[in-house]
Coordinates of C-alpha atoms in Angstrom, one line a residue:
X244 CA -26.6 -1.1 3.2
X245 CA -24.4 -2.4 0.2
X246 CA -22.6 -0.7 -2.3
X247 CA -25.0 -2.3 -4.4
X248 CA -28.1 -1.2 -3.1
X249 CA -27.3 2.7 -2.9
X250 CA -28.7 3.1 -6.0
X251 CA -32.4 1.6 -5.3
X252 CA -32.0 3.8 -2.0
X253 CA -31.3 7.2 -3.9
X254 CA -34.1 6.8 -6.4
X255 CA -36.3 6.3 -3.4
X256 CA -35.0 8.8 -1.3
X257 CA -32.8 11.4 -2.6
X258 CA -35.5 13.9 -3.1
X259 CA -35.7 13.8 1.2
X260 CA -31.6 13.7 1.3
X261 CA -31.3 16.5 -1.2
X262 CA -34.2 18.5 1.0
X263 CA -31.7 18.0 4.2
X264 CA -28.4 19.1 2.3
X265 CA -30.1 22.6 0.7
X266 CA -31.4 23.9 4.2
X267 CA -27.8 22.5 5.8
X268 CA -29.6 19.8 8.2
X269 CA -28.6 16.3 6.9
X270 CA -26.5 14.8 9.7
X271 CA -24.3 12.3 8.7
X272 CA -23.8 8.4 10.6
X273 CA -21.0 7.9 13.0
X274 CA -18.4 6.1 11.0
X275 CA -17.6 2.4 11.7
X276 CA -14.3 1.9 13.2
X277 CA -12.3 -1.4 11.7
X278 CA -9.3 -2.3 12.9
X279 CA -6.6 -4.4 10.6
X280 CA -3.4 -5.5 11.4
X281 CA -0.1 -4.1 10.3
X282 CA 3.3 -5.5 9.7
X283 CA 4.8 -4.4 12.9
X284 CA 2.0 -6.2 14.7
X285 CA -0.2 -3.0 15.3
X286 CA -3.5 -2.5 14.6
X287 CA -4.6 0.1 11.4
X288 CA -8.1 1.9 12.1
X289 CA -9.6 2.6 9.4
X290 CA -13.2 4.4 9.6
X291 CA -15.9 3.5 7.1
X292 CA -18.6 5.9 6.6
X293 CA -22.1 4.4 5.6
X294 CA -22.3 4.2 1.6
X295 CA -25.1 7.6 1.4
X296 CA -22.3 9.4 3.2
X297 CA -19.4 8.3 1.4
X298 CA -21.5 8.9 -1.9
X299 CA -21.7 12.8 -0.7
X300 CA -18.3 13.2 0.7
X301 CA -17.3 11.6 -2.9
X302 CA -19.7 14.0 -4.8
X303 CA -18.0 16.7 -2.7
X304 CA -15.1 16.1 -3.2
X305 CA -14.6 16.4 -6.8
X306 CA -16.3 19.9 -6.8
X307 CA -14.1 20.9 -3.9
X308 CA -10.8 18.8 -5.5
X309 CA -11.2 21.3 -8.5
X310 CA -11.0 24.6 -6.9
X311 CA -7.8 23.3 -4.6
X312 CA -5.9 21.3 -7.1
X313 CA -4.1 24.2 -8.5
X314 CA -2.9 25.3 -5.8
X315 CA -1.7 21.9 -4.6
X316 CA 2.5 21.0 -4.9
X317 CA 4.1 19.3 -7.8
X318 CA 5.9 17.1 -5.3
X319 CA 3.3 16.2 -3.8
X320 CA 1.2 12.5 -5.0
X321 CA -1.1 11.2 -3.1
X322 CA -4.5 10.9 -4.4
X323 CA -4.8 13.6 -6.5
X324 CA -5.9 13.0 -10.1
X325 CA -3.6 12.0 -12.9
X326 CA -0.7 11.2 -9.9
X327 CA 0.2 7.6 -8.2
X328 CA 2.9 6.1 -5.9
X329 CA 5.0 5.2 -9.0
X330 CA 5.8 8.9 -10.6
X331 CA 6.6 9.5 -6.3
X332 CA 9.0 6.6 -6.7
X333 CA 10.4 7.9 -10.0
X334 CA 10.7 11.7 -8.7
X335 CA 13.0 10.6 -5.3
X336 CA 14.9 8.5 -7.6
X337 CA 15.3 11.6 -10.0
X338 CA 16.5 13.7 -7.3
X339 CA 18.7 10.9 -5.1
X340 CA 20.6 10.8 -8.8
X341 CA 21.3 14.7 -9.2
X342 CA 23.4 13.9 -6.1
X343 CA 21.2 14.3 -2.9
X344 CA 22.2 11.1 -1.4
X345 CA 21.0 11.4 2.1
X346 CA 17.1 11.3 2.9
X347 CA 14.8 12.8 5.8
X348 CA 12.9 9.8 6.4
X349 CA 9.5 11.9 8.5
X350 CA 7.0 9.3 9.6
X351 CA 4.1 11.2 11.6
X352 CA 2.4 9.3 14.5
X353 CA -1.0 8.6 14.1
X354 CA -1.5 11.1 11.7
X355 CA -4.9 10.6 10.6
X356 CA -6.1 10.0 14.3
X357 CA -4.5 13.2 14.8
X358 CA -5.8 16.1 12.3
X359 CA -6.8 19.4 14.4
X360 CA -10.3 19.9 12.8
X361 CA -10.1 23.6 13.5
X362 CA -6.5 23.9 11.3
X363 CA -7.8 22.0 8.4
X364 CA -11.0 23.6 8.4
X365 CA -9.3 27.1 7.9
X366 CA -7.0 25.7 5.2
X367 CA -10.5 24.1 3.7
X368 CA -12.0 27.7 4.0
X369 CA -8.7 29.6 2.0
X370 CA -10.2 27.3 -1.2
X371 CA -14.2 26.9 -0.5
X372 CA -16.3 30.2 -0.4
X373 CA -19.4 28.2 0.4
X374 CA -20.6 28.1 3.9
X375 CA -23.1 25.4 3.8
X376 CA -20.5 23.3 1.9
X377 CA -18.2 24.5 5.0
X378 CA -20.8 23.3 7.2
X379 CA -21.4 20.1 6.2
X380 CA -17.8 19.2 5.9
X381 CA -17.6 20.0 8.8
X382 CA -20.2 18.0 10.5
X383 CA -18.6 15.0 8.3
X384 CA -15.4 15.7 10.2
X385 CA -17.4 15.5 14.0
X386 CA -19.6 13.0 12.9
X387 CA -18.4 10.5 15.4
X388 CA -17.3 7.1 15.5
X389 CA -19.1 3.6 16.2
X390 CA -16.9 1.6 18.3
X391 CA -18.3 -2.2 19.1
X392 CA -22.0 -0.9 18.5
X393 CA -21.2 2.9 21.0
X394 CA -20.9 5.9 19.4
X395 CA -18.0 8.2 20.2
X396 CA -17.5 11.8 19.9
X397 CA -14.7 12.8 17.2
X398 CA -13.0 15.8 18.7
X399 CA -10.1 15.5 16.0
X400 CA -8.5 13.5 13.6
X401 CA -10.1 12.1 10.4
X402 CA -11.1 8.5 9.3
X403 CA -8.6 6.9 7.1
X404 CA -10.3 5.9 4.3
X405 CA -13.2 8.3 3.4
X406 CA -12.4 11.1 1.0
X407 CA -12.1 13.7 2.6
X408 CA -9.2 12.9 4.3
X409 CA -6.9 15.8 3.9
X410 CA -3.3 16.8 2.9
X411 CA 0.1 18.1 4.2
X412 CA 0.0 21.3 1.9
X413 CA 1.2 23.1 4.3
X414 CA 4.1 21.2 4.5
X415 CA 4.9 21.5 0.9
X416 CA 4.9 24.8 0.8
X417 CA 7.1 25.3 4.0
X418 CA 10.1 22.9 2.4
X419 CA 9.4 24.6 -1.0
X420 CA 10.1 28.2 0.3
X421 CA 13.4 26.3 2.2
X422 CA 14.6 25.4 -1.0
X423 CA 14.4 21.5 -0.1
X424 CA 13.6 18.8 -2.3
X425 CA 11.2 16.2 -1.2
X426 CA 8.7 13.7 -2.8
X427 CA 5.3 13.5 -0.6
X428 CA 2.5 11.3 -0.9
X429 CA -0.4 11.6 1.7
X430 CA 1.5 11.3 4.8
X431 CA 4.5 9.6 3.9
X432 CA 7.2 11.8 3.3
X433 CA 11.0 11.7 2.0
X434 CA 13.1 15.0 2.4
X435 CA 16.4 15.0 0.3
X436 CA 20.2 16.7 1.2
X437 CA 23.4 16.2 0.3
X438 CA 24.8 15.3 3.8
X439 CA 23.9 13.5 7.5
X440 CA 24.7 16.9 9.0
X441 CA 22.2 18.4 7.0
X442 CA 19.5 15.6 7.0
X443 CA 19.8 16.7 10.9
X444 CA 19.2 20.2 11.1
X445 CA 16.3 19.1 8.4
X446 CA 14.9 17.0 10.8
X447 CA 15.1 18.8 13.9
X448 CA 13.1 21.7 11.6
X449 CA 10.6 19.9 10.7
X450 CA 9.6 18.1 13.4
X451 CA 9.6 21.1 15.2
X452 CA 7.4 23.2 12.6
X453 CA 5.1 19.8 12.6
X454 CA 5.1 20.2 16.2
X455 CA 4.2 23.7 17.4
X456 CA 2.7 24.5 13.7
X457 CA 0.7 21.9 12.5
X458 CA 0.4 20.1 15.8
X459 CA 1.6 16.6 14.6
X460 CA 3.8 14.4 16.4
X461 CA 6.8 12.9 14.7
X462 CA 7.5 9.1 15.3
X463 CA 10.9 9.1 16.2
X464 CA 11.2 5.5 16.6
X465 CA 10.2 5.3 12.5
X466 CA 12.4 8.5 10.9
X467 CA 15.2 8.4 10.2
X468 CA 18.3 10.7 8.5
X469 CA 20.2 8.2 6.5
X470 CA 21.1 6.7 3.5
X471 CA 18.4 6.2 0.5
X472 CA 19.5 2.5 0.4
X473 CA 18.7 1.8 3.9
X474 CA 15.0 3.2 4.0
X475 CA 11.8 2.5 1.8
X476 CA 9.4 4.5 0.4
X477 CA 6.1 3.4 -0.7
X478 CA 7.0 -0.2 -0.7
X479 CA 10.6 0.5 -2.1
X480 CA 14.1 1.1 -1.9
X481 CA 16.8 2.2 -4.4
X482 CA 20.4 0.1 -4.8
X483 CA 23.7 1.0 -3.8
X484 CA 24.7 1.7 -7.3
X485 CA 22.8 3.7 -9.6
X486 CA 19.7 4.3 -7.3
X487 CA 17.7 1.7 -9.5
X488 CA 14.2 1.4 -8.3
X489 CA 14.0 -2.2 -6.1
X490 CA 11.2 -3.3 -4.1
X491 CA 11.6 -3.4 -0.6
X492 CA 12.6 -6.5 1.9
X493 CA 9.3 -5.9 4.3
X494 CA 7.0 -5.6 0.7
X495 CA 9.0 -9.4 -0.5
X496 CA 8.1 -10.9 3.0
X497 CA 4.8 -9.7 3.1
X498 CA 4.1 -10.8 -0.1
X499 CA 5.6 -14.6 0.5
X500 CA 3.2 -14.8 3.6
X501 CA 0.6 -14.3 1.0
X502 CA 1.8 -17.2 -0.9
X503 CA 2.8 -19.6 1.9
X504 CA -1.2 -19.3 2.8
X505 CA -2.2 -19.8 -0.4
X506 CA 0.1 -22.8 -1.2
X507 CA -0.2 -24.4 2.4
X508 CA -0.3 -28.1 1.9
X509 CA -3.2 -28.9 3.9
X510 CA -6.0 -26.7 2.2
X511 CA -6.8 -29.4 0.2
X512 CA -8.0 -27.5 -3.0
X513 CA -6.8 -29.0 -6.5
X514 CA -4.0 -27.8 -7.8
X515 CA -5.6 -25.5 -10.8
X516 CA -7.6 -23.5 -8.5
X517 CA -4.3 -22.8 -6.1
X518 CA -2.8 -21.4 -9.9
X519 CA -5.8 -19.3 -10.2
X520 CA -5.6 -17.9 -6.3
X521 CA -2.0 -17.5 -7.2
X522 CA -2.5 -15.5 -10.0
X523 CA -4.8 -13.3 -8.9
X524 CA -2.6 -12.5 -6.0
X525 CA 0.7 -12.4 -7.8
X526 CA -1.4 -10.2 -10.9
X527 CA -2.3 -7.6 -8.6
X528 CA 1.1 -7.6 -6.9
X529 CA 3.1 -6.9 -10.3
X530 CA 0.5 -4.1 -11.2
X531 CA 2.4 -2.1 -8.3
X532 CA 5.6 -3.4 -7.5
X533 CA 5.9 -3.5 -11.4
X534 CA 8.3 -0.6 -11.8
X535 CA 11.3 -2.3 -10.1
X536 CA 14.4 -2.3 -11.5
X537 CA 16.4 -4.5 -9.8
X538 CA 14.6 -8.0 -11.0
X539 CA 17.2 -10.6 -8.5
X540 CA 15.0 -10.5 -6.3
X541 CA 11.8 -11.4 -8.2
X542 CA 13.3 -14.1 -10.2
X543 CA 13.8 -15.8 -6.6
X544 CA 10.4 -15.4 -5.4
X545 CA 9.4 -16.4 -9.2
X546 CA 11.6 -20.3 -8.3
X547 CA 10.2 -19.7 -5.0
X548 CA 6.5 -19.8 -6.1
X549 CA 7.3 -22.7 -8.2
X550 CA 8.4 -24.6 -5.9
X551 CA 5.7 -23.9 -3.4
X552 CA 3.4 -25.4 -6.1
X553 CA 5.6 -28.7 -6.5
X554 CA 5.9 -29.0 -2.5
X555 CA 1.7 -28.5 -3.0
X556 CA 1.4 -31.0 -5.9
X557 CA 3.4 -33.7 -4.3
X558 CA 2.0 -33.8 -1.1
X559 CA -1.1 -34.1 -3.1
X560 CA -0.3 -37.1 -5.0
X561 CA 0.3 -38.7 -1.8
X562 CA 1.0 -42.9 -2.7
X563 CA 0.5 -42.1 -6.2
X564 CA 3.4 -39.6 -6.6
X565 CA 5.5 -43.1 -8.4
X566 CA 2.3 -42.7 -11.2
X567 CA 2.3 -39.3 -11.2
X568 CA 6.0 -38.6 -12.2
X569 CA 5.8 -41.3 -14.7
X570 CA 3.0 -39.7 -16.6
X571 CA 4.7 -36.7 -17.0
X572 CA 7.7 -37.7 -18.7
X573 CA 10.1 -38.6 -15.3
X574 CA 12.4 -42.4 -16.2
X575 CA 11.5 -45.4 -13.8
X576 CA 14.6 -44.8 -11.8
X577 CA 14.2 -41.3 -10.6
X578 CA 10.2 -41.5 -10.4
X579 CA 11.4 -44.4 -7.8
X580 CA 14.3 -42.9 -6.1
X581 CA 12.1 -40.1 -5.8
X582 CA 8.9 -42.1 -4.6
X583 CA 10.6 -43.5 -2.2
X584 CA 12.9 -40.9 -0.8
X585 CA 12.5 -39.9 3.2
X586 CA 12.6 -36.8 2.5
X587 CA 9.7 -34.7 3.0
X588 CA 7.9 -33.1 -0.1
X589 CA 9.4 -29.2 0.6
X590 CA 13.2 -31.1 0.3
X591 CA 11.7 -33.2 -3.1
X592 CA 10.4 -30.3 -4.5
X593 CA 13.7 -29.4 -5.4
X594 CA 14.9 -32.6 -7.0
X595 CA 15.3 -33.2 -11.2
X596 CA 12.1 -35.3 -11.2
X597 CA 10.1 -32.7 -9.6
X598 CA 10.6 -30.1 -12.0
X599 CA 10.7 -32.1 -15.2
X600 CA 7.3 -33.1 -14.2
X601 CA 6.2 -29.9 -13.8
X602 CA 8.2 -27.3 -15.1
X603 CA 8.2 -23.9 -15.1
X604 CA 6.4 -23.6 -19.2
X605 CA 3.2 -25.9 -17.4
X606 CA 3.1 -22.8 -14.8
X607 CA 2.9 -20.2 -17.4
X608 CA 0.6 -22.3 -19.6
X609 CA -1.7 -22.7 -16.5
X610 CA -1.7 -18.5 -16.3
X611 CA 0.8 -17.8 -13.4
X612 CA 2.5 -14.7 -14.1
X613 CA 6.0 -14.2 -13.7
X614 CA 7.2 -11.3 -11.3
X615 CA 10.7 -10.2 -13.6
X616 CA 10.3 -10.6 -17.5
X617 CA 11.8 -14.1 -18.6
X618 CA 15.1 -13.9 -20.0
X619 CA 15.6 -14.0 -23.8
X620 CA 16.8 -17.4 -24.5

């Protein structure tokens, strides 16, 4: 079933679904396991539930989210009303500038696949003083898991994805009465000290307490004690001087794999719909990574992009390029010298007659977006 057709489905048959949740026997489907790939190669599973079941887990969630959001931690950002990844960003920089200049970097391995069902249930319980609310999360949680059509028993861990995925309160709480200072959002967390020696006593803590407390394993391959500079956070960095908010080298590559698909010179598509593709992909992109302060970067994957597009466009033209150039303003001798290089179109692409014919005000006038603000002329 579609998201779309939930809502034929409940008028039909949420008196019979609404029967099942009052005397506590609805059972809900076996989540579909989806796997998708990750920068490091890896595979992601993610677990959908069907769209009746996410609309309950959603509907119990927001009465549940009210009675434990008070007693949630400031530092702590992911998916919780009125917070996001950028005021998580903002708060480590905050704190790297007051002078803690080292960082705890705690990755947790496989930490969704990992949840013991029977601790979270009892932090779940501290918050919810309804049993059949109790008992229905917690079939959620055991549900299972279809796996190429089998279904397979969930004995812990929770899907990554569905809302009621939980939260490292705990944790919080445990570094707050430590007197640390940390910025955490979901699983990803960044502990902050003044010095490598005491980044390492931090870490050996806390991957101990995770360990024997909370039964999570640390991936020491992934954390790190070391400088801010050298590690990301939520798809950033800081610089070396002044701890200005920059976007990370592995979020830049990712993102110019992106365009290289989109731009690839054999797709064939005409060269207003790549700009439309683009900007959709670029739009979204800026909406997160939007907060960066250090804008060098950008501006180069800004010439980058255009350049991709002229490498497109020529390529394009094919045995009309000569025409083309003329047409757009480019003088007989370098629409020739140009038309008849041997260089291949990513080398011409670079060259005067290139980007007089289609400069960088066509781009903006065709609705690309620009990744740093233009400079004031």
């Amino acid at each position: 079933m579609t998201v779309d057709q939930l809502g034929v489905h409940l008028k039909a048959n949420w008196p019979s679904i609404r029967a099942q949740l009052v005397d506590g026997s609805y059972q809900p489907k076996p989540v579909k396991r989806v796997e998708i790939p990750k920068p490091d190669g890896r595979k992601r599973q993610l677990g959908i539930p069907t769209v009746v079941d996410r609309f309950i887990q959603q509907a119990v969630a927001q009465v549940v989210q009210q009675q434990w959001e008070p007693h949630f931690h400031p530092n702590s950002y992911g998916f919780r009303p009125g917070r996001n990844a950028h005021q998580a960003m903002r708060h480590a920089q905050t704190t790297i500038r007051q002078g803690y200049g080292w960082v705890v970097d705690i990755d947790l391995e496989a930490f969704f696949d990992r949840v013991n069902h029977d601790r979270l249930m009892v932090r779940v319980r501290k918050h919810v003083d309804a049993p059949d609310v109790l008992q229905l999360i917690n079939r959620f949680l055991k549900g299972g898991v279809q796996v190429n059509g089998q279904t397979q028993a969930t004995m812990q861990g929770v899907p990554q994805g569905g809302p009621l995925s939980p939260v490292l309160d705990e944790l919080d709480w445990k570094l707050q009465t430590q007197g640390h200072r940390f910025a955490r959002y979901a699983d990803d967390c960044n502990i902050f000290v003044k010095s490598q020696r005491a980044g390492q006593r931090v870490m050996r803590n806390v991957t101990r307490y995770l360990r024997n407390t909370l039964r999570l394993t640390v991936n020491v391959n992934k954390s790190a004690v070391d400088r801010p500079k050298n590690r990301k956070f939520l798809g950033f960095t800081v610089s070396r001087n002044g701890a200005r908010i920059k976007v990370a080298d592995k979020a830049i590559e990712k993102l110019k794999d992106t365009i290289r698909a989109l731009t690839r010179r054999t797709r064939g598509h005409r060269l207003v719909d790549i700009v439309q593709e683009l900007k959709t992909a670029l739009t979204g992109w800026k909406a997160y990574f939007g907060i960066a302060e250090v804008l060098s970067p950008l501006r180069e994957i800004d010439k980058w992009v255009r350049r991709r597009i002229r490498c497109y466009a020529w390529k394009q033209w094919g045995s009309a390029g000569y025409r083309e150039l003329r047409k757009r303003g480019v003088t007989v001798r370098e629409a020739w010298n140009t038309s008849k290089s041997a260089h291949g179109p990513w080398r011409l692409s670079k060259t005067p007659a290139l980007n007089l014919a289609l400069p960088a005000k066509l781009f903006r006038q065709m609705g690309l977006p620009e990744l740093a603000p233009v400079k004031a002329a």
